[in-house]
Amino acid sequence: MFEQLKALIEDENRVITAGIDEKYYSDHLGHIKVKPAAVVIVASTDEVSKVLDFANLHHIPVVPRGAGTGLTGGTVPTEDSIVIDLTKLNRIQHLDKETMTLTVQAGVLLEEVQAFAESNGLFYPPDPGEKASTIGGNISTNAGGMRAVKYGVTRDYVRSIEVVLANGSIVELGSKNIKDSTGLDLKDLLIGSEGTLGIITEAKLRLIPKPQIARSVLVPFQTLEEGIDTVLDIKASGVDVAAIEFVQKEAISLSEQYLKIEFPTHKGNAYLIFTFDGDTASHVRDNYEKVRELCYQHNALDFLVLEDEESFEITWQIRGAIVKAVESVSVQEPIDIVVPINKSAEFVKYTKAISNRHQVAIQSFGHAGDGNVHLCIIKGTLKEEEWQEKLQLVLEDLYQKAAELGGLPSGEHGIGLTKLKYYLDYANEVQITLMRNLKKAFDVNQILNPNKAY
Amino acid sequence: MFEQLKALIEDENRVITAGIDEKYYSDHLGHIKVKPAAVVIVASTDEVSKVLDFANLHHIPVVPRGAGTGLTGGTVPTEDSIVIDLTKLNRIQHLDKETMTLTVQAGVLLEEVQAFAESNGLFYPPDPGEKASTIGGNISTNAGGMRAVKYGVTRDYVRSIEVVLANGSIVELGSKNIKDSTGLDLKDLLIGSEGTLGIITEAKLRLIPKPQIARSVLVPFQTLEEGIDTVLDIKASGVDVAAIEFVQKEAISLSEQYLKIEFPTHKGNAYLIFTFDGDTASHVRDNYEKVRELCYQHNALDFLVLEDEESFEITWQIRGAIVKAVESVSVQEPIDIVVPINKSAEFVKYTKAISNRHQVAIQSFGHAGDGNVHLCIIKGTLKEEEWQEKLQLVLEDLYQKAAELGGLPSGEHGIGLTKLKYYLDYANEVQITLMRNLKKAFDVNQILNPNKAY
């Protein structure tokens, strides 16, 4: 049957049914692998439409896939499914300078969008950690990243998307208009829908003028709690700050060893890393000076303005490499829980209790400015069986605590496959029923990315 | 049958089937009036749930209504419908200072939200013109307002909403979490849905720290085109500006006569009015000085920084009273078209051509910073029949031109009843089908605010 697909695609070599590359079995998660029935590497929106039309007719599941950098198994296929590889939709198509709108195909990488914008004096604010992810993937998970404190998340920079629906029809949702009170907000429904309602093939992104100056600051504290407590006061002060990250000494040490470079300070046990940006040096300085005061009120041990290029680069390299550093020494389970910002400290404290209770190492770090706590739960020297058993207990405790605090299982990675159970454990049934009914309204034969997200 | 409703509501006097107040026949639009079968003035979410459960069982249409300040007939009932009056849900319930979240019932007025926030050193940025509108109505239309240039619209300040669905079930959509990649974004689907998917009974609003300083500036130009052209350069410059309004001399004159006060300048024929805000006088000044330069490059005739309270008050009073001033002398049709920002000048120019072509007076003013052009199409001395005929021609021309420019029929008022035809004339069929299918998924018996929005 999949042979028929070859007639629909310009180059039949892009329809693969034998010798499928193992990369298509999973995403960055890695440990759940399923071989799909076919892979189609599409080269146009029209080809996506043809494949969906075919799949819909024959009730074949379809799993869209970008760069495969997801952390939740969101692109893990089923055995009977067609994987649509969108990475060849990689053209930056048009920059409309007057409306500051950049049109890109879904397979363009985040780093390419950022670089293209900046080379034109513009700025794409969302800054998820994985720069080699596709913009389509970023939109499908409503990816967040470092600069969300000031600028918001991917959702806030999508003016419109071109989407292929399950039946193959192509529709643009959203527009270049800044305001919109016309009809239902279908665009925002598709953003973050993890490929379950349609396949995003193109996007018009909202850019902003590039801030002229950005300055980072590194602040050590004796304890993580002191650092996180400072964040509430900073937010209440109205200071203009673009990023507030937190990280612990152990994670820094792992990352130092992995990269073989040295962090600018070894004082204290926990760090806040800030970025301030703006158009004048005085604006940036005024704002970090206010933060300096607040940090010292909370017993900061130092306040390092990273004025030289080297310490700036090293700080962010080390922060950025934590997950890879952990993964270089052990299997790990990545967590993306978000809690209301005034519950962050309590949640992070709880992860330590859990780590002790179950005797499993947990590294915590993440986005202190918006309550999005990343954890690496670390296998270390545990045997596979013991690891699986302990991991389950740790996960159950963590998601229960998050729910207790009014938090959610995902702040920016999506639910995918691996978090679905934990989401459903604490989700409101009325909400889930609504989501599934909406899914049916979009995808009558339920072919799109089955068993994911909700 | 409506007698059964009385048993569901604590005080049966709040169920009205005889002697229904005429205000329930329409909204601010006025000229379409329909008497509903019943009005229920609810006093709790639970009562909304009971009424919907009853209505759903008997397939009776339900029209939710706040302060009735809508401009599109969005709350005009049908003859067989129950109007649910939500104005008694008027409690400000809780301020969570740590997360800067304000919980209010849907019937609380915008001006009450703004005042309460400011009295606590906080700020609710959305600033729709009609301050006596309810927050539930603001959310249902995704109301915009003056400060959208810097701060965005109502959608951007809603953390969560409590919604009663057509079958009477109560659900909270959204949460206090800043980031969210968990399941489908139902909250944003409900925002701007004009009462067609559920009835909003409560909201958790996101507040921000109150900017310490705000300064307005009034800039006259010889022509409106020069003023509007300046706006593109201002946006490209990255200047921090909260509001950019445009208005023409004729509208100012009407408003001056109506209020019996004098505008601070009579130079030129068109005006831009800016608001700059921030935490320091120097930040505000730095930004308006950049704008001063750009304005003079575009032949501004003056640049009046409104430092004294009186000229500040007068300027905004006159701007705010334009619609009322027009309505004090004539029947008018309000327009809320939005176009991509680089098409604003062309659109406004076109309205003048239309005015000449059909010999109908049109006043244009609005939100220059986001392409949202308000028009008053003025009946003046035209006889009713001639007016209706000309109005149709004008509307058809306007909505066609908006569509040609990639614009939309509503930037912030919603589609309601009066714009539905024009929306459907140019809407994409796939989109409308999706919207209607979603509506069915939410509201199986199609009882909620029938024949509105899409």
Tab-separated table of N, CA and C in Angstrom, chain B residues 78-171:
chain	number	residue	atom	x	y	z
B	78	THR	N	-32.403	36.415	20.789
B	78	THR	CA	-33.439	35.970	19.857
B	78	THR	C	-34.744	35.919	20.638
B	79	GLU	N	-35.857	35.840	19.946
B	79	GLU	CA	-37.167	35.913	20.620
B	79	GLU	C	-37.407	34.769	21.595
B	80	ASP	N	-36.832	33.618	21.298
B	80	ASP	CA	-37.070	32.447	22.149
B	80	ASP	C	-35.965	32.244	23.187
B	81	SER	N	-35.098	33.268	23.364
B	81	SER	CA	-33.907	33.024	24.182
B	81	SER	C	-34.028	33.496	25.627
B	82	ILE	N	-33.137	32.954	26.450
B	82	ILE	CA	-32.934	33.441	27.814
B	82	ILE	C	-31.691	34.328	27.800
B	83	VAL	N	-31.839	35.565	28.272
B	83	VAL	CA	-30.654	36.407	28.475
B	83	VAL	C	-30.148	36.165	29.898
B	84	ILE	N	-28.860	35.849	30.022
B	84	ILE	CA	-28.252	35.746	31.356
B	84	ILE	C	-27.501	37.039	31.628
B	85	ASP	N	-27.996	37.788	32.607
B	85	ASP	CA	-27.373	39.062	32.996
B	85	ASP	C	-26.337	38.768	34.081
B	86	LEU	N	-25.072	39.052	33.762
B	86	LEU	CA	-23.971	38.678	34.669
B	86	LEU	C	-23.480	39.836	35.543
B	87	THR	N	-24.191	40.968	35.498
B	87	THR	CA	-23.652	42.151	36.186
B	87	THR	C	-23.630	42.040	37.707
B	88	LYS	N	-24.426	41.100	38.260
B	88	LYS	CA	-24.378	40.930	39.720
B	88	LYS	C	-23.197	40.070	40.177
B	89	LEU	N	-22.510	39.460	39.214
B	89	LEU	CA	-21.251	38.760	39.557
B	89	LEU	C	-20.164	39.822	39.587
B	90	ASN	N	-20.231	40.688	40.586
B	90	ASN	CA	-19.409	41.903	40.559
B	90	ASN	C	-18.413	42.003	41.703
B	91	ARG	N	-17.958	40.855	42.165
B	91	ARG	CA	-16.998	40.883	43.275
B	91	ARG	C	-15.548	40.772	42.799
B	92	ILE	N	-14.734	41.668	43.365
B	92	ILE	CA	-13.280	41.507	43.241
B	92	ILE	C	-12.915	40.529	44.338
B	93	GLN	N	-12.397	39.357	43.977
B	93	GLN	CA	-12.342	38.290	44.964
B	93	GLN	C	-11.025	38.138	45.697
B	94	HIS	N	-9.923	38.289	44.957
B	94	HIS	CA	-8.656	37.992	45.625
B	94	HIS	C	-7.498	38.581	44.847
B	95	LEU	N	-6.589	39.219	45.579
B	95	LEU	CA	-5.347	39.665	44.961
B	95	LEU	C	-4.202	38.821	45.520
B	96	ASP	N	-3.533	38.099	44.652
B	96	ASP	CA	-2.345	37.333	45.046
B	96	ASP	C	-1.144	38.176	44.637
B	97	LYS	N	-0.587	38.877	45.628
B	97	LYS	CA	0.475	39.841	45.305
B	97	LYS	C	1.739	39.150	44.784
B	98	GLU	N	2.033	37.968	45.311
B	98	GLU	CA	3.272	37.297	44.908
B	98	GLU	C	3.279	36.936	43.427
B	99	THR	N	2.150	36.428	42.939
B	99	THR	CA	2.104	36.086	41.509
B	99	THR	C	1.484	37.232	40.695
B	100	MET	N	1.106	38.312	41.377
B	100	MET	CA	0.445	39.449	40.732
B	100	MET	C	-0.780	38.993	39.922
B	101	THR	N	-1.611	38.204	40.590
B	101	THR	CA	-2.817	37.666	39.958
B	101	THR	C	-4.053	38.193	40.682
B	102	LEU	N	-4.982	38.762	39.939
B	102	LEU	CA	-6.205	39.311	40.517
B	102	LEU	C	-7.393	38.462	40.065
B	103	THR	N	-8.107	37.912	41.045
B	103	THR	CA	-9.280	37.103	40.718
B	103	THR	C	-10.533	37.966	40.830
B	104	VAL	N	-11.284	38.033	39.745
B	104	VAL	CA	-12.511	38.843	39.739
B	104	VAL	C	-13.640	38.050	39.100
B	105	GLN	N	-14.867	38.370	39.513
B	105	GLN	CA	-16.020	37.805	38.816
B	105	GLN	C	-16.216	38.536	37.490
B	106	ALA	N	-16.939	37.900	36.590
B	106	ALA	CA	-17.044	38.410	35.218
B	106	ALA	C	-17.739	39.760	35.110
B	107	GLY	N	-18.604	40.080	36.098
B	107	GLY	CA	-19.363	41.318	36.011
B	107	GLY	C	-18.658	42.534	36.586
B	108	VAL	N	-17.443	42.355	37.080
B	108	VAL	CA	-16.676	43.508	37.576
B	108	VAL	C	-16.338	44.404	36.380
B	109	LEU	N	-16.432	45.725	36.583
B	109	LEU	CA	-16.187	46.642	35.477
B	109	LEU	C	-14.689	46.850	35.254
B	110	LEU	N	-14.334	47.128	34.014
B	110	LEU	CA	-12.945	47.426	33.668
B	110	LEU	C	-12.383	48.524	34.564
B	111	GLU	N	-13.156	49.607	34.754
B	111	GLU	CA	-12.635	50.726	35.558
B	111	GLU	C	-12.389	50.307	37.011
B	112	GLU	N	-13.179	49.348	37.491
B	112	GLU	CA	-12.962	48.843	38.855
B	112	GLU	C	-11.681	48.008	38.927
B	113	VAL	N	-11.447	47.211	37.908
B	113	VAL	CA	-10.205	46.416	37.856
B	113	VAL	C	-8.998	47.350	37.826
B	114	GLN	N	-9.065	48.341	36.945
B	114	GLN	CA	-7.930	49.263	36.813
B	114	GLN	C	-7.664	50.000	38.123
B	115	ALA	N	-8.740	50.502	38.745
B	115	ALA	CA	-8.570	51.284	39.975
B	115	ALA	C	-8.056	50.410	41.110
B	116	PHE	N	-8.608	49.204	41.221
B	116	PHE	CA	-8.180	48.300	42.295
B	116	PHE	C	-6.704	47.947	42.142
B	117	ALA	N	-6.300	47.657	40.924
B	117	ALA	CA	-4.890	47.323	40.670
B	117	ALA	C	-4.004	48.494	41.082
B	118	GLU	N	-4.366	49.676	40.632
B	118	GLU	CA	-3.508	50.841	40.884
B	118	GLU	C	-3.459	51.201	42.367
B	119	SER	N	-4.562	50.972	43.061
B	119	SER	CA	-4.558	51.263	44.498
B	119	SER	C	-3.652	50.284	45.251
B	120	ASN	N	-3.251	49.206	44.583
B	120	ASN	CA	-2.308	48.257	45.179
B	120	ASN	C	-0.919	48.336	44.541
B	121	GLY	N	-0.649	49.452	43.863
B	121	GLY	CA	0.673	49.625	43.255
B	121	GLY	C	0.882	48.762	42.029
B	122	LEU	N	-0.238	48.227	41.512
B	122	LEU	CA	-0.122	47.341	40.348
B	122	LEU	C	-0.862	47.958	39.164
B	123	PHE	N	-0.881	47.251	38.042
B	123	PHE	CA	-1.337	47.867	36.800
B	123	PHE	C	-1.989	46.797	35.956
B	124	TYR	N	-3.207	47.105	35.478
B	124	TYR	CA	-3.874	46.238	34.506
B	124	TYR	C	-3.781	46.955	33.167
B	125	PRO	N	-2.850	46.560	32.293
B	125	PRO	CA	-2.549	47.358	31.101
B	125	PRO	C	-3.667	47.515	30.060
B	126	PRO	N	-4.523	46.496	29.804
B	126	PRO	CA	-5.516	46.725	28.740
B	126	PRO	C	-6.394	47.942	29.049
B	127	ASP	N	-6.662	48.729	28.036
B	127	ASP	CA	-7.346	50.001	28.263
B	127	ASP	C	-8.371	50.323	27.174
B	128	PRO	N	-9.361	49.427	27.000
B	128	PRO	CA	-10.431	49.714	26.040
B	128	PRO	C	-11.115	51.038	26.380
B	129	GLY	N	-11.643	51.688	25.356
B	129	GLY	CA	-12.244	53.002	25.531
B	129	GLY	C	-13.381	53.042	26.536
B	130	GLU	N	-14.218	52.004	26.525
B	130	GLU	CA	-15.400	51.994	27.389
B	130	GLU	C	-15.043	51.401	28.752
B	131	LYS	N	-14.813	52.271	29.722
B	131	LYS	CA	-14.343	51.790	31.031
B	131	LYS	C	-15.458	51.138	31.860
B	132	ALA	N	-16.717	51.393	31.482
B	132	ALA	CA	-17.837	50.802	32.217
B	132	ALA	C	-18.277	49.473	31.606
B	133	SER	N	-17.428	48.877	30.791
B	133	SER	CA	-17.682	47.525	30.272
B	133	SER	C	-17.280	46.518	31.343
B	134	THR	N	-17.839	45.307	31.277
B	134	THR	CA	-17.442	44.286	32.253
B	134	THR	C	-16.198	43.558	31.756
B	135	ILE	N	-15.462	43.009	32.701
B	135	ILE	CA	-14.251	42.273	32.342
B	135	ILE	C	-14.625	41.003	31.559
B	136	GLY	N	-15.778	40.421	31.893
B	136	GLY	CA	-16.245	39.254	31.132
B	136	GLY	C	-16.479	39.601	29.671
B	137	GLY	N	-17.057	40.772	29.449
B	137	GLY	CA	-17.266	41.240	28.076
B	137	GLY	C	-15.944	41.526	27.383
B	138	ASN	N	-15.021	42.139	28.107
B	138	ASN	CA	-13.683	42.407	27.550
B	138	ASN	C	-13.013	41.114	27.096
B	139	ILE	N	-13.140	40.076	27.916
B	139	ILE	CA	-12.510	38.792	27.579
B	139	ILE	C	-13.238	38.137	26.407
B	140	SER	N	-14.559	38.245	26.401
B	140	SER	CA	-15.346	37.607	25.342
B	140	SER	C	-15.102	38.216	23.971
B	141	THR	N	-14.676	39.478	23.942
B	141	THR	CA	-14.375	40.107	22.648
B	141	THR	C	-12.874	40.301	22.454
B	142	ASN	N	-12.072	39.862	23.403
B	142	ASN	CA	-10.629	40.140	23.370
B	142	ASN	C	-10.399	41.635	23.118
B	143	ALA	N	-10.993	42.437	23.980
B	143	ALA	CA	-10.943	43.896	23.814
B	143	ALA	C	-9.499	44.400	23.818
B	144	GLY	N	-9.263	45.483	23.084
B	144	GLY	CA	-7.897	45.974	22.904
B	144	GLY	C	-7.656	47.266	23.658
B	145	GLY	N	-7.795	48.371	22.951
B	145	GLY	CA	-7.640	49.662	23.616
B	145	GLY	C	-6.321	50.328	23.338
B	146	MET	N	-6.149	51.465	24.013
B	146	MET	CA	-5.075	52.417	23.720
B	146	MET	C	-3.666	51.857	23.918
B	147	ARG	N	-3.477	51.117	24.998
B	147	ARG	CA	-2.102	50.769	25.366
B	147	ARG	C	-1.612	49.476	24.720
B	148	ALA	N	-2.353	48.982	23.710
B	148	ALA	CA	-1.991	47.701	23.089
B	148	ALA	C	-0.632	47.747	22.412
B	149	VAL	N	-0.196	48.927	21.986
B	149	VAL	CA	1.079	49.044	21.275
B	149	VAL	C	2.214	48.451	22.109
B	150	LYS	N	2.260	48.824	23.372
B	150	LYS	CA	3.314	48.320	24.249
B	150	LYS	C	2.911	47.039	24.965
B	151	TYR	N	1.661	46.993	25.424
B	151	TYR	CA	1.289	45.958	26.388
B	151	TYR	C	0.471	44.800	25.840
B	152	GLY	N	-0.019	44.913	24.611
B	152	GLY	CA	-0.894	43.871	24.094
B	152	GLY	C	-2.336	44.089	24.508
B	153	VAL	N	-3.158	43.084	24.312
B	153	VAL	CA	-4.608	43.205	24.480
B	153	VAL	C	-5.085	42.346	25.655
B	154	THR	N	-6.396	42.302	25.844
B	154	THR	CA	-6.957	41.574	26.990
B	154	THR	C	-6.406	40.151	27.078
B	155	ARG	N	-6.349	39.467	25.933
B	155	ARG	CA	-5.834	38.088	25.887
B	155	ARG	C	-4.512	37.930	26.651
B	156	ASP	N	-3.675	38.933	26.560
B	156	ASP	CA	-2.337	38.842	27.152
B	156	ASP	C	-2.333	39.010	28.672
B	157	TYR	N	-3.487	39.339	29.247
B	157	TYR	CA	-3.560	39.562	30.700
B	157	TYR	C	-4.561	38.642	31.396
B	158	VAL	N	-4.909	37.553	30.724
B	158	VAL	CA	-5.808	36.580	31.334
B	158	VAL	C	-5.003	35.326	31.654
B	159	ARG	N	-4.859	35.053	32.943
B	159	ARG	CA	-4.153	33.818	33.307
B	159	ARG	C	-5.097	32.624	33.227
B	160	SER	N	-6.312	32.804	33.708
B	160	SER	CA	-7.273	31.698	33.604
B	160	SER	C	-8.686	32.251	33.656
B	161	ILE	N	-9.621	31.437	33.182
B	161	ILE	CA	-11.038	31.807	33.250
B	161	ILE	C	-11.836	30.620	33.763
B	162	GLU	N	-12.853	30.954	34.536
B	162	GLU	CA	-13.846	29.950	34.913
B	162	GLU	C	-14.967	30.072	33.899
B	163	VAL	N	-15.321	28.941	33.312
B	163	VAL	CA	-16.297	28.947	32.230
B	163	VAL	C	-17.392	27.934	32.533
B	164	VAL	N	-18.642	28.324	32.279
B	164	VAL	CA	-19.736	27.355	32.332
B	164	VAL	C	-20.039	26.937	30.896
B	165	LEU	N	-19.953	25.643	30.645
B	165	LEU	CA	-20.187	25.125	29.297
B	165	LEU	C	-21.687	24.963	29.045
B	166	ALA	N	-22.032	24.719	27.794
B	166	ALA	CA	-23.430	24.638	27.409
B	166	ALA	C	-24.207	23.609	28.238
B	167	ASN	N	-23.560	22.534	28.616
B	167	ASN	CA	-24.263	21.498	29.396
B	167	ASN	C	-24.280	21.794	30.895
B	168	GLY	N	-23.807	22.963	31.277
B	168	GLY	CA	-23.847	23.346	32.685
B	168	GLY	C	-22.600	22.989	33.470
B	169	SER	N	-21.685	22.255	32.869
B	169	SER	CA	-20.479	21.914	33.642
B	169	SER	C	-19.566	23.131	33.755
B	170	ILE	N	-18.871	23.193	34.884
B	170	ILE	CA	-18.028	24.348	35.209
B	170	ILE	C	-16.580	23.919	35.101
B	171	VAL	N	-15.756	24.700	34.412
B	171	VAL	CA	-14.360	24.310	34.242
B	171	VAL	C	-13.467	25.543	34.282
